[in-house]
CSV table of N, CA and C in Angstrom, one decimal:
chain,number,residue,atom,x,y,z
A,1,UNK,N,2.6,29.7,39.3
A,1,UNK,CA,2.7,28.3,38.9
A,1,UNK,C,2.5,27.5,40.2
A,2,UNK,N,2.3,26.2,40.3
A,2,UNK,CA,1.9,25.2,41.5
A,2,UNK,C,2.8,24.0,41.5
A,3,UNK,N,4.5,24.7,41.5
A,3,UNK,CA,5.4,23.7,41.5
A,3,UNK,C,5.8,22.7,40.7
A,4,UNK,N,4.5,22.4,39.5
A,4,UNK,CA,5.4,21.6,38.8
A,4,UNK,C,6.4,22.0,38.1
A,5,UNK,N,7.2,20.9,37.7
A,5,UNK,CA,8.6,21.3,37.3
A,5,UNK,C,8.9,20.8,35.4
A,6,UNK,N,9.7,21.6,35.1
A,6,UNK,CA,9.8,21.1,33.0
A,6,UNK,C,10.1,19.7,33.3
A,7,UNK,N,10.6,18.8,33.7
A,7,UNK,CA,9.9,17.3,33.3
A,7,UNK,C,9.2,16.8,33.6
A,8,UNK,N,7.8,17.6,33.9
A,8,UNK,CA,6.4,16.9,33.6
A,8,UNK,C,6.3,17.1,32.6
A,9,UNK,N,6.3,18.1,32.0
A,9,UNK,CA,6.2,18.7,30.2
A,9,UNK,C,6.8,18.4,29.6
A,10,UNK,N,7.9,17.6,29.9
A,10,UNK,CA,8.3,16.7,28.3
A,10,UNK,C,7.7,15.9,28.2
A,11,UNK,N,7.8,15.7,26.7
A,11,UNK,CA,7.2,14.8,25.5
A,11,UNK,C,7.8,13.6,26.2
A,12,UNK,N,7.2,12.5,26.0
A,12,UNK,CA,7.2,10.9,26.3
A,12,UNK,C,7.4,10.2,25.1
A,13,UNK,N,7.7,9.0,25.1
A,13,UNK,CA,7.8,8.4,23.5
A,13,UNK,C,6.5,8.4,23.0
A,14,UNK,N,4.9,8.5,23.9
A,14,UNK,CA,3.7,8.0,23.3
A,14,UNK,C,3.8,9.5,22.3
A,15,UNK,N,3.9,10.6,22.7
A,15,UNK,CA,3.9,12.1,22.2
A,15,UNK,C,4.8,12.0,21.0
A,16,UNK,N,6.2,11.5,20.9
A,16,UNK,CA,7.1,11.8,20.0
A,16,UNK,C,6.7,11.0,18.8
A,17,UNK,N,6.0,9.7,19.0
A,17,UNK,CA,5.6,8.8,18.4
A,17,UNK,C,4.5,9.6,17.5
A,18,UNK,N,3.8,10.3,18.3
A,18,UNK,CA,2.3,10.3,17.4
A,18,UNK,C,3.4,11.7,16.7
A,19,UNK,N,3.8,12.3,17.2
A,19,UNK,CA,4.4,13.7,16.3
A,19,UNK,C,5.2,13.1,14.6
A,20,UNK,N,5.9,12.1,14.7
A,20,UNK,CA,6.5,11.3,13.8
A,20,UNK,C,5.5,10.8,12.8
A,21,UNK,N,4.5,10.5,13.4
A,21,UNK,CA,3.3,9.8,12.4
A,21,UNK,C,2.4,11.3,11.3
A,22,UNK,N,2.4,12.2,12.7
A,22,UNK,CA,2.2,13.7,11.6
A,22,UNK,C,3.1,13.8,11.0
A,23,UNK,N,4.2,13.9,11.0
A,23,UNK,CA,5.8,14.0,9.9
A,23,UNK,C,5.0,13.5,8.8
A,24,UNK,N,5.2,11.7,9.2
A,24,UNK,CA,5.1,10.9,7.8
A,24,UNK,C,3.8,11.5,6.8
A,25,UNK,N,2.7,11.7,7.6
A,25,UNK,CA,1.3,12.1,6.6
A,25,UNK,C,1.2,13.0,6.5
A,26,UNK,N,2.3,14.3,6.7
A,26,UNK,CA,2.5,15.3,6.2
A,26,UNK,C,3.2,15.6,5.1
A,27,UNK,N,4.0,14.1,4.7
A,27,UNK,CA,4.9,14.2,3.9
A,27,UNK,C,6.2,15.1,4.1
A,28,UNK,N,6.6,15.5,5.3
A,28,UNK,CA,7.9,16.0,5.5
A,28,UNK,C,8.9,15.4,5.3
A,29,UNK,N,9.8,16.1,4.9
A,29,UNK,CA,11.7,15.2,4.9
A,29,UNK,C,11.9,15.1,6.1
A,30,UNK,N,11.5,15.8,7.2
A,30,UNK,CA,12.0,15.3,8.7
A,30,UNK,C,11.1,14.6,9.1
A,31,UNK,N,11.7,13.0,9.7
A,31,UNK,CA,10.7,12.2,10.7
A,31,UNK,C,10.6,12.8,12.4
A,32,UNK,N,12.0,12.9,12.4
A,32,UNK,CA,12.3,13.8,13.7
A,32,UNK,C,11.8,15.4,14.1
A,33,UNK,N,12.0,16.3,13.3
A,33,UNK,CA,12.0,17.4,13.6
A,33,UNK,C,13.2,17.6,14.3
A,34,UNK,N,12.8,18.4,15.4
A,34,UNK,CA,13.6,18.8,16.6
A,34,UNK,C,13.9,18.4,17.6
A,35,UNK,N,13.2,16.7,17.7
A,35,UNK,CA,13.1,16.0,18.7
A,35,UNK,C,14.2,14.7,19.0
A,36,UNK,N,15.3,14.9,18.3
A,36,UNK,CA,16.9,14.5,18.2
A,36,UNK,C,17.9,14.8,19.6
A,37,UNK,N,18.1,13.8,20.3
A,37,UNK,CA,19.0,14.0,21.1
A,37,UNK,C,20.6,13.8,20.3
A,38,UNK,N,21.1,14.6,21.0
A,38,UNK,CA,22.5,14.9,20.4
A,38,UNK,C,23.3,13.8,20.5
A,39,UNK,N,23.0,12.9,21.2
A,39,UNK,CA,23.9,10.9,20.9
A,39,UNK,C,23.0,10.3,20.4
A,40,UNK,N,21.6,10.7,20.1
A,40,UNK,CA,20.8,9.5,19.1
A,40,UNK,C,21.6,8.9,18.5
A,41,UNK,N,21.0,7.7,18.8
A,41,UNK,CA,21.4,6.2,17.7
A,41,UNK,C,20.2,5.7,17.0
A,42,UNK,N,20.3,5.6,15.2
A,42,UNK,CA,19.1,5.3,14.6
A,42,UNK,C,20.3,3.5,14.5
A,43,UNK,N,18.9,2.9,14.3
A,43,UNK,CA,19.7,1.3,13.8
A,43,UNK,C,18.5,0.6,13.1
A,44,UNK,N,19.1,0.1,11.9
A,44,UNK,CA,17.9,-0.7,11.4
A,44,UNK,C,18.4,-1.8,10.6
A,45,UNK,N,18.3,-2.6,11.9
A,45,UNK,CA,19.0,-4.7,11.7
A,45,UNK,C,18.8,-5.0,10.6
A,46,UNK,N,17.4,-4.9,10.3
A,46,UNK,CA,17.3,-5.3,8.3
A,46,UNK,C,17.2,-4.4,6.9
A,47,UNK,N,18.2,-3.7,7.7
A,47,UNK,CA,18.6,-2.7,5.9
A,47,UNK,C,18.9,-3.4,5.2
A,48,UNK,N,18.5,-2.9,4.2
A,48,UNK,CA,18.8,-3.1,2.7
A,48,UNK,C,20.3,-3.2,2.5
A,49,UNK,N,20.3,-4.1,1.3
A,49,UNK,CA,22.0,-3.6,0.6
A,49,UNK,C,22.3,-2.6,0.2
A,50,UNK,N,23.5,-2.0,1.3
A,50,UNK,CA,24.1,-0.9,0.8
A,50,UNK,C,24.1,0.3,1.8
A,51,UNK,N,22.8,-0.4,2.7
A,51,UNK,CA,22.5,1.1,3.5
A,51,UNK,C,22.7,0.7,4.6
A,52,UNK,N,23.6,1.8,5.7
A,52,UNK,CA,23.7,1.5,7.0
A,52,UNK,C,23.2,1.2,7.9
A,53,UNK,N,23.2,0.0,8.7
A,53,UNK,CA,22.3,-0.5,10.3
A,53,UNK,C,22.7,0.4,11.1
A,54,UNK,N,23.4,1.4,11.6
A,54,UNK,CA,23.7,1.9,12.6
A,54,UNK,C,24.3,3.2,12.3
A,55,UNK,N,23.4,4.4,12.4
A,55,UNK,CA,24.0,5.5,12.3
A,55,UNK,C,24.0,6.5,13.9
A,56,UNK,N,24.7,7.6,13.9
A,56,UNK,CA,25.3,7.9,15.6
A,56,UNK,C,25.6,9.2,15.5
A,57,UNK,N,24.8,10.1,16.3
A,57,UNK,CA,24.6,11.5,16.1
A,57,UNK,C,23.6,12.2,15.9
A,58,UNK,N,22.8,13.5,15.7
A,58,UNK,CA,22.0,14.3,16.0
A,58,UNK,C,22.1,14.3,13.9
A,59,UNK,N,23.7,14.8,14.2
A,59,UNK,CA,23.6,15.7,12.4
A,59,UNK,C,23.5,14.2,11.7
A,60,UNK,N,24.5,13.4,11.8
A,60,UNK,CA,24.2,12.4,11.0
A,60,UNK,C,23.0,11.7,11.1
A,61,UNK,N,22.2,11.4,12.0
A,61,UNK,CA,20.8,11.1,12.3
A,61,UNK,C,19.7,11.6,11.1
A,62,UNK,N,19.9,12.9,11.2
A,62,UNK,CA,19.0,13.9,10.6
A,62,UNK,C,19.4,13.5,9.0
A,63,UNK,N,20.7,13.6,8.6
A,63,UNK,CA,21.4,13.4,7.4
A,63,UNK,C,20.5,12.4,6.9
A,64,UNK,N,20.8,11.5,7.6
A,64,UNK,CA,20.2,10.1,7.2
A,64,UNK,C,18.7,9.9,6.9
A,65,UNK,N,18.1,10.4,7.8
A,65,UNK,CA,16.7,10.1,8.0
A,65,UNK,C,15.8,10.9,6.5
A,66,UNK,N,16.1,12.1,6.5
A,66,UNK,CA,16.1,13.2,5.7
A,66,UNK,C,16.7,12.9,3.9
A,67,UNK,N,17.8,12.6,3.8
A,67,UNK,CA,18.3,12.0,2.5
A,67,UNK,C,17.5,10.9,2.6
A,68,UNK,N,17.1,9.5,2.8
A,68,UNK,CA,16.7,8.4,2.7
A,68,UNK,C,14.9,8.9,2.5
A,69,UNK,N,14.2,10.1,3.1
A,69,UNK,CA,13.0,10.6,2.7
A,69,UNK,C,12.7,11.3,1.6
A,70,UNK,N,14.0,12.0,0.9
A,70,UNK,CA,14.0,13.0,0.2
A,70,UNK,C,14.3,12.1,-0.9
A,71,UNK,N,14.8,10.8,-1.1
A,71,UNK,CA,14.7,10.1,-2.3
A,71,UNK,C,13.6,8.7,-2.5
A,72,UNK,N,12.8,8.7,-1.6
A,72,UNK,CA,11.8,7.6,-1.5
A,72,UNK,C,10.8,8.3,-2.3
A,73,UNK,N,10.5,7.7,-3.5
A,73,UNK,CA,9.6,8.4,-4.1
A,73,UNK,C,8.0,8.1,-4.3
A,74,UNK,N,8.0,8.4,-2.7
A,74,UNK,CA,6.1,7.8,-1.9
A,74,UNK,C,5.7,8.8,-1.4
A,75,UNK,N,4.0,9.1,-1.4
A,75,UNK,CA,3.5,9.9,-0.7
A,75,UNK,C,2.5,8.9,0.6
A,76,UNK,N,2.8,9.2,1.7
A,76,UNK,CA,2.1,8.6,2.6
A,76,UNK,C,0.9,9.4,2.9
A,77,UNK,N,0.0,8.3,3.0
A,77,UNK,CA,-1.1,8.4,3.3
A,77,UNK,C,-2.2,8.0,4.5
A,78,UNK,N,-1.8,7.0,4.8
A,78,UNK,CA,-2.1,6.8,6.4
A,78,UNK,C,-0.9,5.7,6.8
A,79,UNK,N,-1.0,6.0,7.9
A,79,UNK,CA,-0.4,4.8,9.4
A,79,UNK,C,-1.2,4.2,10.1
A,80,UNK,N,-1.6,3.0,9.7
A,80,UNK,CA,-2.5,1.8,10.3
A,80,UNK,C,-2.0,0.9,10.7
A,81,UNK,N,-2.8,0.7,11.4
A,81,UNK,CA,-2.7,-1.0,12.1
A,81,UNK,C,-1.7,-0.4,13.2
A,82,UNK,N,-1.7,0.5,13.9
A,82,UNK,CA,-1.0,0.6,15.0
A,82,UNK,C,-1.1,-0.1,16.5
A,83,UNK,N,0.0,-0.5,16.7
A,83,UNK,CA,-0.2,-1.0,18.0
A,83,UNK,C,0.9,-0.9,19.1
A,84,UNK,N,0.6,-0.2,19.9
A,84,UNK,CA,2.1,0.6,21.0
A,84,UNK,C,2.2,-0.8,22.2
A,85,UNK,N,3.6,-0.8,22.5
A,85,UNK,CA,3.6,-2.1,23.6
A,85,UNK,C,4.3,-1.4,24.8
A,86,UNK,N,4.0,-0.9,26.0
A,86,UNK,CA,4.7,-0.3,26.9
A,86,UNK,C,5.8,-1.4,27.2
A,87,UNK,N,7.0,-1.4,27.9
A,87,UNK,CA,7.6,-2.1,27.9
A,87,UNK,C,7.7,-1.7,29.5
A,88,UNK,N,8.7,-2.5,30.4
A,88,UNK,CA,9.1,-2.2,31.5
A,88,UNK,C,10.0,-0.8,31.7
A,89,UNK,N,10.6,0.2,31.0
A,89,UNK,CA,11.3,1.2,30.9
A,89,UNK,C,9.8,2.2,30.3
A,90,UNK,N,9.8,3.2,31.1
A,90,UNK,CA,8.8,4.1,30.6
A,90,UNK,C,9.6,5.1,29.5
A,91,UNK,N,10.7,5.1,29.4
A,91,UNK,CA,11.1,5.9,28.3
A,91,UNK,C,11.2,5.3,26.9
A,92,UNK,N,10.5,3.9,26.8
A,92,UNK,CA,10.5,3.0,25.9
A,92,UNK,C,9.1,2.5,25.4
A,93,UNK,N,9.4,2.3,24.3
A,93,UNK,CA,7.8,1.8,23.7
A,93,UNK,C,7.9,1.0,22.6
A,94,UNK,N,7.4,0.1,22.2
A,94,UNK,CA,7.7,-1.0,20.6
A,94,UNK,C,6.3,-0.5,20.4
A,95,UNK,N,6.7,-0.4,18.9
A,95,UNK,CA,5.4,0.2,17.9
A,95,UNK,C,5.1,-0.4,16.9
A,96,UNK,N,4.0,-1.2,16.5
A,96,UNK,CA,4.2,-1.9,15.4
A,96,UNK,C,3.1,-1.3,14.3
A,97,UNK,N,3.3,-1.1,13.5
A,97,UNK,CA,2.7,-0.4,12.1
A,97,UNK,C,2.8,-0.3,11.2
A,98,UNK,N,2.1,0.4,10.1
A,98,UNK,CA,2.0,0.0,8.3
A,98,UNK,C,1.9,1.0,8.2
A,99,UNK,N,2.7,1.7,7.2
A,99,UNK,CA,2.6,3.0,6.0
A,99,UNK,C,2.2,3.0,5.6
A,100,UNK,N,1.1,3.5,4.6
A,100,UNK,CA,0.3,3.3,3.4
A,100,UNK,C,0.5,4.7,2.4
A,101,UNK,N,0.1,4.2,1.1
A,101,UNK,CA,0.7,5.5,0.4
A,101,UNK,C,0.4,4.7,-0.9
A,102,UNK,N,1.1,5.8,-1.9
A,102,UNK,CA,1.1,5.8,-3.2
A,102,UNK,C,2.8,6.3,-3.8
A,103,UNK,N,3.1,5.1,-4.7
A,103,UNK,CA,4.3,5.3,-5.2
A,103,UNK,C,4.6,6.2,-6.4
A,104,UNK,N,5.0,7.6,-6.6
A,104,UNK,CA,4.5,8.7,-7.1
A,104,UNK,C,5.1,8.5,-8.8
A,105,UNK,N,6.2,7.0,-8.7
A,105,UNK,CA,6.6,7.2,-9.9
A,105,UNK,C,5.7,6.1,-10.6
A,106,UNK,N,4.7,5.8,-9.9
A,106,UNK,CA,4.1,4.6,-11.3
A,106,UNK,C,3.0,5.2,-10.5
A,107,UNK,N,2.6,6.1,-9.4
A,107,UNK,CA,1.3,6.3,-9.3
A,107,UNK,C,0.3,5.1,-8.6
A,108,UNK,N,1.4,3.7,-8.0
A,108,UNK,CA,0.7,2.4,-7.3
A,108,UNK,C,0.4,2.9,-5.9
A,109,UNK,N,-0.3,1.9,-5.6
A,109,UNK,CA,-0.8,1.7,-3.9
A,109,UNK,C,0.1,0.9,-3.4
A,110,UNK,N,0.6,1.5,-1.9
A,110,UNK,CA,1.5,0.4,-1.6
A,110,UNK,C,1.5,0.4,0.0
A,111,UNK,N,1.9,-0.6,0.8
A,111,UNK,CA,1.9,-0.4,2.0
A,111,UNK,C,3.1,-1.5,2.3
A,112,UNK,N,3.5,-1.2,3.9
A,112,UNK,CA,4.6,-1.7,4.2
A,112,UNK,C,5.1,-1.8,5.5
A,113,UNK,N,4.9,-3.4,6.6
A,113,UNK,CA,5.1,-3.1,7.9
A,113,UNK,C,6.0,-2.5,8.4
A,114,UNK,N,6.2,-2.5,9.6
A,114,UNK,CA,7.4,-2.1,10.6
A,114,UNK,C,7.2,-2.1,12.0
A,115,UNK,N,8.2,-2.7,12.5
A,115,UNK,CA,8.2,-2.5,14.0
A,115,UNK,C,9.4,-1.8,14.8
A,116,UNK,N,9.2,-0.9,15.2
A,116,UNK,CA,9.6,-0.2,16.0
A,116,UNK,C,10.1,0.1,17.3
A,117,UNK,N,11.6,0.4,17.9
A,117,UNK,CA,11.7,0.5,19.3
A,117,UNK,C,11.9,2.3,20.0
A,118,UNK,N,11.3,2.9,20.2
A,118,UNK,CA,11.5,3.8,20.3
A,118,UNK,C,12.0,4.5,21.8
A,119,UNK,N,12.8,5.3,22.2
A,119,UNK,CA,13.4,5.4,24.0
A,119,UNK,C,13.3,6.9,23.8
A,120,UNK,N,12.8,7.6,24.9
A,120,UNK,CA,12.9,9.3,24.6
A,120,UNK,C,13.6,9.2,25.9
A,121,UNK,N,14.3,10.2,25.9
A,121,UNK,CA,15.2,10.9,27.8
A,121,UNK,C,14.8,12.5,27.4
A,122,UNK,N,14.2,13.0,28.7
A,122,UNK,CA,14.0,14.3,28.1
A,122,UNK,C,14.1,15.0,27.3
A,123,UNK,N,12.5,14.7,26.6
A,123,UNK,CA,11.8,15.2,25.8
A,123,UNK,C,12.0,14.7,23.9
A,124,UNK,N,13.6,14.5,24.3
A,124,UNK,CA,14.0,14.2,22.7
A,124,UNK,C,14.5,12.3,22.5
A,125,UNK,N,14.5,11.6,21.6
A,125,UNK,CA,15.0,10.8,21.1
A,125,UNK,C,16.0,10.2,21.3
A,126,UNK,N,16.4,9.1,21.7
A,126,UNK,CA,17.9,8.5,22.1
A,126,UNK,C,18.0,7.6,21.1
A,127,UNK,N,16.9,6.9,21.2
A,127,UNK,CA,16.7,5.1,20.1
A,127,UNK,C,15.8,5.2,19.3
A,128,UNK,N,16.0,5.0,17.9
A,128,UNK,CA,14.9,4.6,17.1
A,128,UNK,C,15.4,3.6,16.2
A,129,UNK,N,15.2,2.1,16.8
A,129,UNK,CA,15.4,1.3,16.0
A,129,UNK,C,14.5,0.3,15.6
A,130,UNK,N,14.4,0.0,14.1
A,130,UNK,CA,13.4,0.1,13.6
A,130,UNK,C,13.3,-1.4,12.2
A,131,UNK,N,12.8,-1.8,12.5
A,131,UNK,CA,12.5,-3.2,11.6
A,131,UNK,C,11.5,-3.2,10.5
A,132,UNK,N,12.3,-3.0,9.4
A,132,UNK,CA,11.1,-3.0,8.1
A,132,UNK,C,11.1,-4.0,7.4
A,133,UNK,N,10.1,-3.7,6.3
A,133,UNK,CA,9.8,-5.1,5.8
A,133,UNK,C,10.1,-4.4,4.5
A,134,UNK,N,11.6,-4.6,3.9
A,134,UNK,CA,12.5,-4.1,3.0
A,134,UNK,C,12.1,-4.9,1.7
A,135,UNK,N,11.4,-6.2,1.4
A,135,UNK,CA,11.1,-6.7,0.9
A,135,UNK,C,10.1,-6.3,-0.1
A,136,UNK,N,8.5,-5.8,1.2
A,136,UNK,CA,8.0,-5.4,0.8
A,136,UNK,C,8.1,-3.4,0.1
A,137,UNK,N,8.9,-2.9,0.3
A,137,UNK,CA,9.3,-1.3,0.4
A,137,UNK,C,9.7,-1.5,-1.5
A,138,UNK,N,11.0,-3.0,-1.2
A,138,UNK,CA,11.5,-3.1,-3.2
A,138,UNK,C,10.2,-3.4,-4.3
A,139,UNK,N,9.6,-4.0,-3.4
A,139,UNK,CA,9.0,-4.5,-4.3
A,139,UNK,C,7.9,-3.3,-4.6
A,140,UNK,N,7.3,-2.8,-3.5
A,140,UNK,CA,6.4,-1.6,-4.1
A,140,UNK,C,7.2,-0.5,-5.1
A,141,UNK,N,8.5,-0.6,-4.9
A,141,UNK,CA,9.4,0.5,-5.9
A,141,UNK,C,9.4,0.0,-7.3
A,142,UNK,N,9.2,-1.5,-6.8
A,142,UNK,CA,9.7,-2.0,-8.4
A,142,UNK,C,11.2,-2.5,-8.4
A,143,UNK,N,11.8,-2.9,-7.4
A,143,UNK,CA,13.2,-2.9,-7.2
A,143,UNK,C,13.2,-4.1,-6.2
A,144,UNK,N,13.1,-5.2,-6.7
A,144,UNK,CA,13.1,-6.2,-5.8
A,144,UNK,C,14.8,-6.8,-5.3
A,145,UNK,N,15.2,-6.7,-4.0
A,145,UNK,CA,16.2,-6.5,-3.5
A,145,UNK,C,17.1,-7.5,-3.8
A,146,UNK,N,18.2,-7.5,-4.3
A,146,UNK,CA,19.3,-9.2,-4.5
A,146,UNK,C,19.5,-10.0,-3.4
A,147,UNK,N,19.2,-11.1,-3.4
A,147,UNK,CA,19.6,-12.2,-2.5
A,147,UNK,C,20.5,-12.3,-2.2
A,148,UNK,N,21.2,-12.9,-0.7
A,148,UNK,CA,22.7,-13.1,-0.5
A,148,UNK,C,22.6,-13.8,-0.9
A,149,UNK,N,24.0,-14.0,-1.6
A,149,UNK,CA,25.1,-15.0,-2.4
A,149,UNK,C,24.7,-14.8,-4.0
A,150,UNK,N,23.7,-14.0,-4.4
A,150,UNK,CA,23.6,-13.8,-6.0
A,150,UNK,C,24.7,-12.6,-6.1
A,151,UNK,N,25.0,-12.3,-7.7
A,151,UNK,CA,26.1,-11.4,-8.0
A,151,UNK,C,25.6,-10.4,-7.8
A,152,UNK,N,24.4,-9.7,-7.7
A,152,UNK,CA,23.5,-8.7,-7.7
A,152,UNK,C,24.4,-7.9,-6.3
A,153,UNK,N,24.6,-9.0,-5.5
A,153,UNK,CA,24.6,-8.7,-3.8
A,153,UNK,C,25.9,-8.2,-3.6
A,154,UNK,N,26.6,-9.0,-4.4
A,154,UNK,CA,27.8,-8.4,-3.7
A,154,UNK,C,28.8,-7.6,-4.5
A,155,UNK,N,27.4,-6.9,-5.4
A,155,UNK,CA,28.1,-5.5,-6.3
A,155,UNK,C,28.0,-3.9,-4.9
């Protein structure tokens, strides 16, 4: 060998990023795989009613990510309109993109933005917090989400 050392060879967020995008258009239950650090924090400011902004852990990470895939009833088809923003921290990157797919219970086309902050520390995942457009996700389900302050909301 010629000195270099295993953190040249870790994965970067650009690498964990594009591995996550094979997840999704593979249709796997894992977005992560194996690429989970053991204090990952997932956060997602505009969840839905009912579901957690802030989950904390490896197993609960996985839990989450994995149950919330295993009941979305979409097959993805591509990830467009991508665009990566380096930021000042190289272990960081904002990602902004669209899922595309078909909703397997009515068989529709549907797509759906998101923007993304992603941080890796060797090799694996610390931050994925993530901004969707929940709006559009109900509405391609057929489940358009309750307003705050309707009775819907605060069942």
């Amino acid at each position: 060998m010629t000195g270099s050392n295993d953190v040249d060879t870790l994965a970067g967020p650009h690498e964990i990023f594009a591995r996550m995008q094979q997840r999704w258009l593979a249709n796997t239950v894992s977005t992560f795989g194996d690429d989970l650090a053991e204090d990952v924090v997932i956060e997602t400011p505009f969840a839905a009613p009912g579901r957690p902004r802030r989950v904390e852990g490896r197993a609960a990470c996985r839990a989450f990510t994995e149950a919330g895939r295993a009941a979305l009833p979409a097959r993805f088809e591509e990830c467009r309109n991508v665009v990566v923003h380096e930021t000042a921290d190289p272990e960081t990157i904002v990602v902004e993109y669209e899922l595309a797919g078909t909703v397997t219970t009515t068989n529709r086309s549907a797509a759906a933005s998101f923007i993304a902050v992603l941080r890796v520390r060797g090799g694996q995942v610390v931050l994925w917090r993530e901004y969707q457009d929940v709006l559009a996700i109900a509405q391609a389900l057929g489940q358009p989400p309750a307003l705050p302050g309707t009775d819907e909301a605060s069942q």
